[in-house]
PDB file of C-alpha atoms and ligand atoms in Angstrom:
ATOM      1  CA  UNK A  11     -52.479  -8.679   1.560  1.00 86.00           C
ATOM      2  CA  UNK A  12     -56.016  -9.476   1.588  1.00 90.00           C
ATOM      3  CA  UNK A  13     -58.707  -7.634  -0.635  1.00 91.00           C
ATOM      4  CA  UNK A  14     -59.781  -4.850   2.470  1.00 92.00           C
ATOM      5  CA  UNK A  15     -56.136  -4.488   2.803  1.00 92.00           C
ATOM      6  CA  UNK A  16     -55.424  -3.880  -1.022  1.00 93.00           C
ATOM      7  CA  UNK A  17     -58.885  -1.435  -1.155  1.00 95.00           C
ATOM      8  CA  UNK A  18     -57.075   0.464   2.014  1.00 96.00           C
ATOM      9  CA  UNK A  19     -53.812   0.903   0.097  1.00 97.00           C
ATOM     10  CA  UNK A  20     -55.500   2.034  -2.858  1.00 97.00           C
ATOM     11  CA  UNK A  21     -57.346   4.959  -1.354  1.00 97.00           C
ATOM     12  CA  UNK A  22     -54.402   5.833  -0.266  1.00 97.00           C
ATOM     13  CA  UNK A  23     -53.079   6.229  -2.866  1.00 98.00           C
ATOM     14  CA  UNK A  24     -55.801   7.929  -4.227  1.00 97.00           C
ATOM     15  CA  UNK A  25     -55.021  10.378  -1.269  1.00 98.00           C
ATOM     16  CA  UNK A  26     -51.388  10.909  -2.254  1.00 98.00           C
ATOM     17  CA  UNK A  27     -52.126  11.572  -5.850  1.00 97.00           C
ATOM     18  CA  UNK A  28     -54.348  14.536  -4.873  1.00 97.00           C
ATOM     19  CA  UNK A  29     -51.945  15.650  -2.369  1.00 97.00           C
ATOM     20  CA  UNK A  30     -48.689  15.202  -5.004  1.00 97.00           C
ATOM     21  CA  UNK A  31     -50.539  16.937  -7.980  1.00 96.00           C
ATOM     22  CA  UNK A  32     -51.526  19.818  -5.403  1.00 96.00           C
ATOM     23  CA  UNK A  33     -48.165  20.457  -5.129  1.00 96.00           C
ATOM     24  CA  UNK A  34     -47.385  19.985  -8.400  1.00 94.00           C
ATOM     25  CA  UNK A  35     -45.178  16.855  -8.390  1.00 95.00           C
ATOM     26  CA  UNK A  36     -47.815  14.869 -10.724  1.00 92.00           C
ATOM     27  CA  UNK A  37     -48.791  16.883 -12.964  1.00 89.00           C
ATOM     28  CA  UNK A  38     -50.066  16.248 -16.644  1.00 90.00           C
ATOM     29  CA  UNK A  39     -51.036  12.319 -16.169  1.00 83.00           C
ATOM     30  CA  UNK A  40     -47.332  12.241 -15.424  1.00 86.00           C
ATOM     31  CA  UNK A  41     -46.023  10.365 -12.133  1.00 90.00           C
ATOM     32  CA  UNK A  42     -46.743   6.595 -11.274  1.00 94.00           C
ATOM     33  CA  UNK A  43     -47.126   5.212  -7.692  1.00 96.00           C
ATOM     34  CA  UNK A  44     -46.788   1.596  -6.366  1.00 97.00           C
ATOM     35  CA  UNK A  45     -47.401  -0.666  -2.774  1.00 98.00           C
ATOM     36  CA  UNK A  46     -46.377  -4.402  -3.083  1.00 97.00           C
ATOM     37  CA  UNK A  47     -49.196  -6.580  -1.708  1.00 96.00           C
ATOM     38  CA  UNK A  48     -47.367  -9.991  -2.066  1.00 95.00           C
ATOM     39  CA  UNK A  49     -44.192 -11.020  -2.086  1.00 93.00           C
ATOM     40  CA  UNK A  50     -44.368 -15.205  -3.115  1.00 92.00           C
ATOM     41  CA  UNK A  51     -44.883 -15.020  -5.545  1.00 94.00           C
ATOM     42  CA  UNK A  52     -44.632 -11.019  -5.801  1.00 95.00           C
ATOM     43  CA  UNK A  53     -48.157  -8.962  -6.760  1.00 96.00           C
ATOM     44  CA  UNK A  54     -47.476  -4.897  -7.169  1.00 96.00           C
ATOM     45  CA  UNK A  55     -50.356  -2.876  -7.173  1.00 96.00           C
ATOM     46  CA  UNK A  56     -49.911   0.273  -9.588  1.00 96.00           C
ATOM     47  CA  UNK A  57     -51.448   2.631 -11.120  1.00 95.00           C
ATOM     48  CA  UNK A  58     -52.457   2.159 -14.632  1.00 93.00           C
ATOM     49  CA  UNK A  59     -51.049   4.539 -17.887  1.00 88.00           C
ATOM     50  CA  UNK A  60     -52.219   7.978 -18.514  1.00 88.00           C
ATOM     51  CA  UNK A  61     -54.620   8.903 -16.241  1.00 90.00           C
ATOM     52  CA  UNK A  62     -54.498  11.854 -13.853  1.00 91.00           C
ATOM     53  CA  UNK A  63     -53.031  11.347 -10.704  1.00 92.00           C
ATOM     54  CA  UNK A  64     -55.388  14.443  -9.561  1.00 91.00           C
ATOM     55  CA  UNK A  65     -58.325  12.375 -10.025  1.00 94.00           C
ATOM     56  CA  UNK A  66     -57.500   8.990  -9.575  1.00 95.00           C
ATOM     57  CA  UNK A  67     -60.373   6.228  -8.602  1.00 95.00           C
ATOM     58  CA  UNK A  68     -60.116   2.614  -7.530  1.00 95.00           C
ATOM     59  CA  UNK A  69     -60.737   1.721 -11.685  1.00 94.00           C
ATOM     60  CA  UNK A  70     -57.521   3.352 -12.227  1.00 94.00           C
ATOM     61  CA  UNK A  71     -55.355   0.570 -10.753  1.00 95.00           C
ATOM     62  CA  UNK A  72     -54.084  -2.788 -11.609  1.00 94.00           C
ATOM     63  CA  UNK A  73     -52.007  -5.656  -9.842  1.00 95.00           C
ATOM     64  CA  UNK A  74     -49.502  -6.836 -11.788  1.00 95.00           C
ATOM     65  CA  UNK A  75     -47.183 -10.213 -11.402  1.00 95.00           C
ATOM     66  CA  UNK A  76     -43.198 -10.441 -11.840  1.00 93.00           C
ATOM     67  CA  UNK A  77     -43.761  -9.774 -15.582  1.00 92.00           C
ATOM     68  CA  UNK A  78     -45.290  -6.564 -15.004  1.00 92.00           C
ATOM     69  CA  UNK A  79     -48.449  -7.558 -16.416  1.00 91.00           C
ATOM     70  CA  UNK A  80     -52.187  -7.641 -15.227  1.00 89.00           C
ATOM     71  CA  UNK A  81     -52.678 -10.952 -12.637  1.00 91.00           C
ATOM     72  CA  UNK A  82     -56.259 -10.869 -13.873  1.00 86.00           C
ATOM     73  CA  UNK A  83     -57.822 -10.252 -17.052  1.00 76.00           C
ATOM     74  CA  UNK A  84     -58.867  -7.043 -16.425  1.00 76.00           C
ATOM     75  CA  UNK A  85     -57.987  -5.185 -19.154  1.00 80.00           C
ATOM     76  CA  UNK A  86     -56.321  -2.414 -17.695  1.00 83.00           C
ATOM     77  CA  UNK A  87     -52.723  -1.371 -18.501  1.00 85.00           C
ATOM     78  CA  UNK A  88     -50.227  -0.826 -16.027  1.00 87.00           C
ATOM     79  CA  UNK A  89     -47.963   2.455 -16.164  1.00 83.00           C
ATOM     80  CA  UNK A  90     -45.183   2.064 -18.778  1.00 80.00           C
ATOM     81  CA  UNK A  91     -42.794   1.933 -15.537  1.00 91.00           C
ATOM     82  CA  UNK A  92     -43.802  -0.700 -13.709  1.00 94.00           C
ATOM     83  CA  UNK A  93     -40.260  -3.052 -14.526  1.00 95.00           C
ATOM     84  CA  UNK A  94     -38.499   0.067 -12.549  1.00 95.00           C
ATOM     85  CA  UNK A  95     -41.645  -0.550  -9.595  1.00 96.00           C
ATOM     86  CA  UNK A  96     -40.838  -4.468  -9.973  1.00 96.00           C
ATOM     87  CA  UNK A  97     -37.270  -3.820 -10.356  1.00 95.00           C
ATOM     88  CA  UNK A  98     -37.163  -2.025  -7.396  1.00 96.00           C
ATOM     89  CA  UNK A  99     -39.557  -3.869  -5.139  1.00 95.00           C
ATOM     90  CA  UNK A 100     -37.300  -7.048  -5.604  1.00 92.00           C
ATOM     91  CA  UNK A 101     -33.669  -5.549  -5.535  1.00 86.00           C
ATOM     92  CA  UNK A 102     -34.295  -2.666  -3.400  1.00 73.00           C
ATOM     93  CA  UNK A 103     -36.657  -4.839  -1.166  1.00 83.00           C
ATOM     94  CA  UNK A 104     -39.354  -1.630  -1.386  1.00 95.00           C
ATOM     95  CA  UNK A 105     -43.129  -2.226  -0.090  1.00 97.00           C
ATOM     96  CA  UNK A 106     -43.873   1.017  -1.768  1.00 98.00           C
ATOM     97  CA  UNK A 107     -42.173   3.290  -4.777  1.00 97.00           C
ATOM     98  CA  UNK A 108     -43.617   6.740  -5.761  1.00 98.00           C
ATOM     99  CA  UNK A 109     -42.121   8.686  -8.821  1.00 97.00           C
ATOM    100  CA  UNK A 110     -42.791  12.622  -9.314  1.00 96.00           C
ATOM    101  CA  UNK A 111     -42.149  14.637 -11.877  1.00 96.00           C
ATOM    102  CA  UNK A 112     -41.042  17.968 -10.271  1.00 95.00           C
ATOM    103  CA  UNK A 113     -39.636  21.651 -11.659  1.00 94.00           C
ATOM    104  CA  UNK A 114     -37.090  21.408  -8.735  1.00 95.00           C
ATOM    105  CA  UNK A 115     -36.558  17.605  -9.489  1.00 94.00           C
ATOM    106  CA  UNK A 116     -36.296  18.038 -13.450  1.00 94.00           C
ATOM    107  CA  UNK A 117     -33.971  20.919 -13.445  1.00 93.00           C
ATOM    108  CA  UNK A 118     -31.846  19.689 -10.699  1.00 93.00           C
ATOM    109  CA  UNK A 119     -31.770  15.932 -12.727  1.00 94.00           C
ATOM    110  CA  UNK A 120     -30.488  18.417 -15.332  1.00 92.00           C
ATOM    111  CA  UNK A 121     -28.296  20.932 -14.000  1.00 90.00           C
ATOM    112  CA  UNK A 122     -26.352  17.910 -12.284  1.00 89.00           C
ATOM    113  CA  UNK A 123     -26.825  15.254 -15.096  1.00 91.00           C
ATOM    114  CA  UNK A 124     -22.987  15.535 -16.053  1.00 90.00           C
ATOM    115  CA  UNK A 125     -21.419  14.190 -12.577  1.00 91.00           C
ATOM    116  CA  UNK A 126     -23.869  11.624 -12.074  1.00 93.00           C
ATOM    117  CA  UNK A 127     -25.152  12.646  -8.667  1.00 94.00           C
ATOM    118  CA  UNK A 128     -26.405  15.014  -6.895  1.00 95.00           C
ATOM    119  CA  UNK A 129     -25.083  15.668  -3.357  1.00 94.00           C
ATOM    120  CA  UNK A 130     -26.603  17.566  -0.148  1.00 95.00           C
ATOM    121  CA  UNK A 131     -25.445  18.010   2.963  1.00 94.00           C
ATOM    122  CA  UNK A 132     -25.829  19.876   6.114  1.00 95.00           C
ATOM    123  CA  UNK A 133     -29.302  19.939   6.739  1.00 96.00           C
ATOM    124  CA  UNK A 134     -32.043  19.095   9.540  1.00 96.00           C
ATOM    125  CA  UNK A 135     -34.819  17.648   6.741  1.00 96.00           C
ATOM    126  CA  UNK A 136     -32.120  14.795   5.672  1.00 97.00           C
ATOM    127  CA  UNK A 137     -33.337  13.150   8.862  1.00 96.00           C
ATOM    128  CA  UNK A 138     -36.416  12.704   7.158  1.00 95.00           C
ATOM    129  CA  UNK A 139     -34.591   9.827   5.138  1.00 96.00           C
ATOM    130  CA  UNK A 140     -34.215   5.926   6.811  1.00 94.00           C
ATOM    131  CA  UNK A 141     -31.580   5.262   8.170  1.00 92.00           C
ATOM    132  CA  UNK A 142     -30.516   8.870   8.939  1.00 93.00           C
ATOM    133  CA  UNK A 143     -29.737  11.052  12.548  1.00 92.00           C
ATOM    134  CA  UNK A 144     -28.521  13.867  11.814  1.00 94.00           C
ATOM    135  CA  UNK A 145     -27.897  17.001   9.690  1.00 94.00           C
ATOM    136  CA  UNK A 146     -24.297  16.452   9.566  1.00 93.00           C
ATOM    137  CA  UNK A 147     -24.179  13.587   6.987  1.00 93.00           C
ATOM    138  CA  UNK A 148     -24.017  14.114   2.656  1.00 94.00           C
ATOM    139  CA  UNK A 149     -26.492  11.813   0.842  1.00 95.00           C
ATOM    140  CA  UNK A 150     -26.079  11.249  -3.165  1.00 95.00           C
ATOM    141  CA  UNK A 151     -28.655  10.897  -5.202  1.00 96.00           C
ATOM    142  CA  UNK A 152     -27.490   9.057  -8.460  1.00 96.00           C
ATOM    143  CA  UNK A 153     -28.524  10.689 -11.920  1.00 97.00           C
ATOM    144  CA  UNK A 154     -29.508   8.326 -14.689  1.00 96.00           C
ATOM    145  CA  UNK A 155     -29.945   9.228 -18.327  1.00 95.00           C
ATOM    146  CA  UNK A 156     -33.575   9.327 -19.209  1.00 95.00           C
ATOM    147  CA  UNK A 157     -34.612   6.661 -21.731  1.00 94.00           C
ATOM    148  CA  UNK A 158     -37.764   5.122 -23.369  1.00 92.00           C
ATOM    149  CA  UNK A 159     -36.438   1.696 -23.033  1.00 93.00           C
ATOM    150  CA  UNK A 160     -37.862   0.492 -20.113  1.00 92.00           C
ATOM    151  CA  UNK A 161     -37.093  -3.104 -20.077  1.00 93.00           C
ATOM    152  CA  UNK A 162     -33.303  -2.288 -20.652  1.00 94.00           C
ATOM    153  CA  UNK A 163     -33.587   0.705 -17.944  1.00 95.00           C
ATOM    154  CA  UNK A 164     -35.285  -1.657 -15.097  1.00 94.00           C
ATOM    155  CA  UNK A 165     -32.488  -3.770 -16.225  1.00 93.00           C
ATOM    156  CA  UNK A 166     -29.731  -1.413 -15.175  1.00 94.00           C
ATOM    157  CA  UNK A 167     -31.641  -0.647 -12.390  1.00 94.00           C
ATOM    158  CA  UNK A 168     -31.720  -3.847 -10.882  1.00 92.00           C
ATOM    159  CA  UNK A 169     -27.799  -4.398 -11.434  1.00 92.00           C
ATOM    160  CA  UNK A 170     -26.976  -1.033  -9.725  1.00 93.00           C
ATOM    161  CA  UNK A 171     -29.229  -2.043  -6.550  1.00 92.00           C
ATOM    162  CA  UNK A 172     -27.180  -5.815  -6.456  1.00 88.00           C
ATOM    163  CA  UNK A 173     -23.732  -4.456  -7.493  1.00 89.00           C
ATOM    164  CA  UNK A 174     -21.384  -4.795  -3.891  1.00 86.00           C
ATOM    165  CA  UNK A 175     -18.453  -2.689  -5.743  1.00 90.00           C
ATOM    166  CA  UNK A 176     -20.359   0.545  -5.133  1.00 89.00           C
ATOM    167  CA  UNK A 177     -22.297   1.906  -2.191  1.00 87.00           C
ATOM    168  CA  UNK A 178     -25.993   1.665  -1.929  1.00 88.00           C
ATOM    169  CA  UNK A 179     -28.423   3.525  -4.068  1.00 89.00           C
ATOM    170  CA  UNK A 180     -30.314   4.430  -0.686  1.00 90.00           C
ATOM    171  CA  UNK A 181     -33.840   5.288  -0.962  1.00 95.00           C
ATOM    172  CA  UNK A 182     -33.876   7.059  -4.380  1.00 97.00           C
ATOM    173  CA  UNK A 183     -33.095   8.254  -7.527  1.00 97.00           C
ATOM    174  CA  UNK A 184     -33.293  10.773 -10.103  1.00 97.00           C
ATOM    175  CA  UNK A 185     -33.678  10.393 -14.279  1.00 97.00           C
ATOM    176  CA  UNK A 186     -31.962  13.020 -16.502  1.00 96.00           C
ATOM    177  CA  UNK A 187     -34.503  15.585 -17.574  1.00 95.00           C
ATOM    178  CA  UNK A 188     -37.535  13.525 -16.078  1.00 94.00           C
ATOM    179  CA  UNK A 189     -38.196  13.018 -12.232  1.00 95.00           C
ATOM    180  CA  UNK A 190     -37.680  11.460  -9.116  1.00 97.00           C
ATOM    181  CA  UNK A 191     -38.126   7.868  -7.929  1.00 97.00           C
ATOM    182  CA  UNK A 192     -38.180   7.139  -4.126  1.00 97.00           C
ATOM    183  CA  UNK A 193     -38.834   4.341  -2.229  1.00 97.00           C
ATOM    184  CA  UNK A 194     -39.673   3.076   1.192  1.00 97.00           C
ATOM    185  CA  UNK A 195     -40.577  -0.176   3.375  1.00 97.00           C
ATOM    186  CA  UNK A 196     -44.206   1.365   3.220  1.00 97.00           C
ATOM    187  CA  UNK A 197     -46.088   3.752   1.291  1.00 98.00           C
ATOM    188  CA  UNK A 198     -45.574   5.839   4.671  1.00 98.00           C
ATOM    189  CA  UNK A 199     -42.286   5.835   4.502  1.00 98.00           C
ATOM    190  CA  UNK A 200     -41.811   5.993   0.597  1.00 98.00           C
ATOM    191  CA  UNK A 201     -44.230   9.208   1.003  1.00 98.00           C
ATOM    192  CA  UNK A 202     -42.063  11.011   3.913  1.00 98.00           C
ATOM    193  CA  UNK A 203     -38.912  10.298   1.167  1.00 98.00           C
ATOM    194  CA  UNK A 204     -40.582  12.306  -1.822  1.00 98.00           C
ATOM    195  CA  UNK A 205     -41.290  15.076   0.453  1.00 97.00           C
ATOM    196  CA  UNK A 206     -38.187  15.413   2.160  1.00 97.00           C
ATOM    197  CA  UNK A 207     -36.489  15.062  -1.222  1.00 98.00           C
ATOM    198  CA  UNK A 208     -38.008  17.250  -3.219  1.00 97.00           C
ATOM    199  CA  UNK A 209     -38.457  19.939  -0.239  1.00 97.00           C
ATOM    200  CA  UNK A 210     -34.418  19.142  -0.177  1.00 97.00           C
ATOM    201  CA  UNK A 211     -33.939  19.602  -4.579  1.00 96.00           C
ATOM    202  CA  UNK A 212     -35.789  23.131  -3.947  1.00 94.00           C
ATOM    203  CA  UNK A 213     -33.326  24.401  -1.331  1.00 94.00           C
ATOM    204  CA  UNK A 214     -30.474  23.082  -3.039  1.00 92.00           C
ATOM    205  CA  UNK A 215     -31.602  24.978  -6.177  1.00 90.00           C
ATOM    206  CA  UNK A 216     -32.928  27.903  -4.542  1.00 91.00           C
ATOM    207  CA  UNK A 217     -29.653  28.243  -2.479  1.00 87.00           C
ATOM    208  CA  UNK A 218     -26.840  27.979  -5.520  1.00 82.00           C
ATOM    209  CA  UNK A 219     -29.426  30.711  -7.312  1.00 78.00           C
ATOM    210  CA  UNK A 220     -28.990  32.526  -4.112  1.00 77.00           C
ATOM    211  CA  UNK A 221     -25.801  33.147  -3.766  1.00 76.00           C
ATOM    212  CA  UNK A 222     -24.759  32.264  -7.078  1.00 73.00           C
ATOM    213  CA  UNK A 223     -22.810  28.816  -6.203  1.00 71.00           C
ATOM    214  CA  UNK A 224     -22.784  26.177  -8.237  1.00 68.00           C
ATOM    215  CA  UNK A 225     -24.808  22.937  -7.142  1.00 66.00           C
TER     216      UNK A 225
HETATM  217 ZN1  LIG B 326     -41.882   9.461 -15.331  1.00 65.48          ZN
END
């Protein structure tokens, strides 16, 4: 990707952070966003820790290399999860990964924490998802434990997304207590997978409230 390419992708994802802390995804400085912009050898641009994702500006990003460090000596510090980003980008082949931290996501992540997955079926907005025609279809969305231990979590990661013996880990996942990540060739497409996700978590949890089913 050359350098009007990279200054595209980064407003927007400038845009997106406005649009995902408007709803209330990124709140807090929370939330970290990616787009690969090379793949040999493979450059990630992401945003950088603890900054709002309200408010972002192009100073607020960095390109990091397969070690999930800086390219350049820039002095800026990548988000603490940029191995899941890297992890992701090179086992799950995304051009883009986007991670929210919602009330539906968190208390869903919770509520379901004990299976391991969360499962929805049945409806018209899991079309939204790649790969996907129609509403009559169930999609799981794998629950990990949260953890502090990044390297060791992008680890895991990494050998769920290459392990045959189970099915795919599709376009996303949620973290115990914590948030969503999603995924997509693009930023469009990782984008269209947050919101159809999370519109998806708030139905599912709105609905067992409802009429008092369990999840
Ligand atoms: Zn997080």
């Amino acid at each position: 990707m050359d350098t009007q390419a990279v200054t595209a992708e980064i407003q927007r994802l400038i845009e997106t952070g406005r649009d995902f802390h408007h709803r209330g995804w990124s709140l807090a400085t929370s939330s970290n966003y990616s787009v690969v912009t090379g793949r040999d050898p493979l450059r990630l641009l992401v945003t950088c820790s603890g900054f709002d994702k309200g408010r972002l500006t192009p100073e607020q990003f960095v390109i990091v290399g397969e070690d999930g460090k800086s390219v350049r000596d820039s002095g800026r510090k990548p988000s603490a999860e940029v191995l899941l980003h890297l992890a992701l980008a090179r086992g799950g082949a995304a051009g883009s990964v986007l991670h929210t931290h919602s009330i539906w996501g968190t208390l869903l992540s919770e509520a379901c924490a004990a299976h391991g997955y969360l499962e929805i079926s049945g409806y018209e907005m899991l079309k939204a998802l790649a790969g996907i025609a129609t509403h009559e279809v169930t999609v799981r969305v794998e629950i990990f434990p949260n953890t502090q231990d990044m390297p060791d979590f992008a680890c895991r990661v990494e050998k769920r997304l290459c392990d045959p013996g189970r099915p795919p880990l599709g376009c996303a996942f949620l973290i115990a207590g914590h948030g969503l990540y999603a995924w997509g060739k693009d930023l469009t497409e990782a984008r269209r997978h947050i919101e159809a996700l999370e519109f998806l978590f708030e139905v599912a949890a709105r609905k067992s409230r409802l009429f008092q089913q369990a999840i």
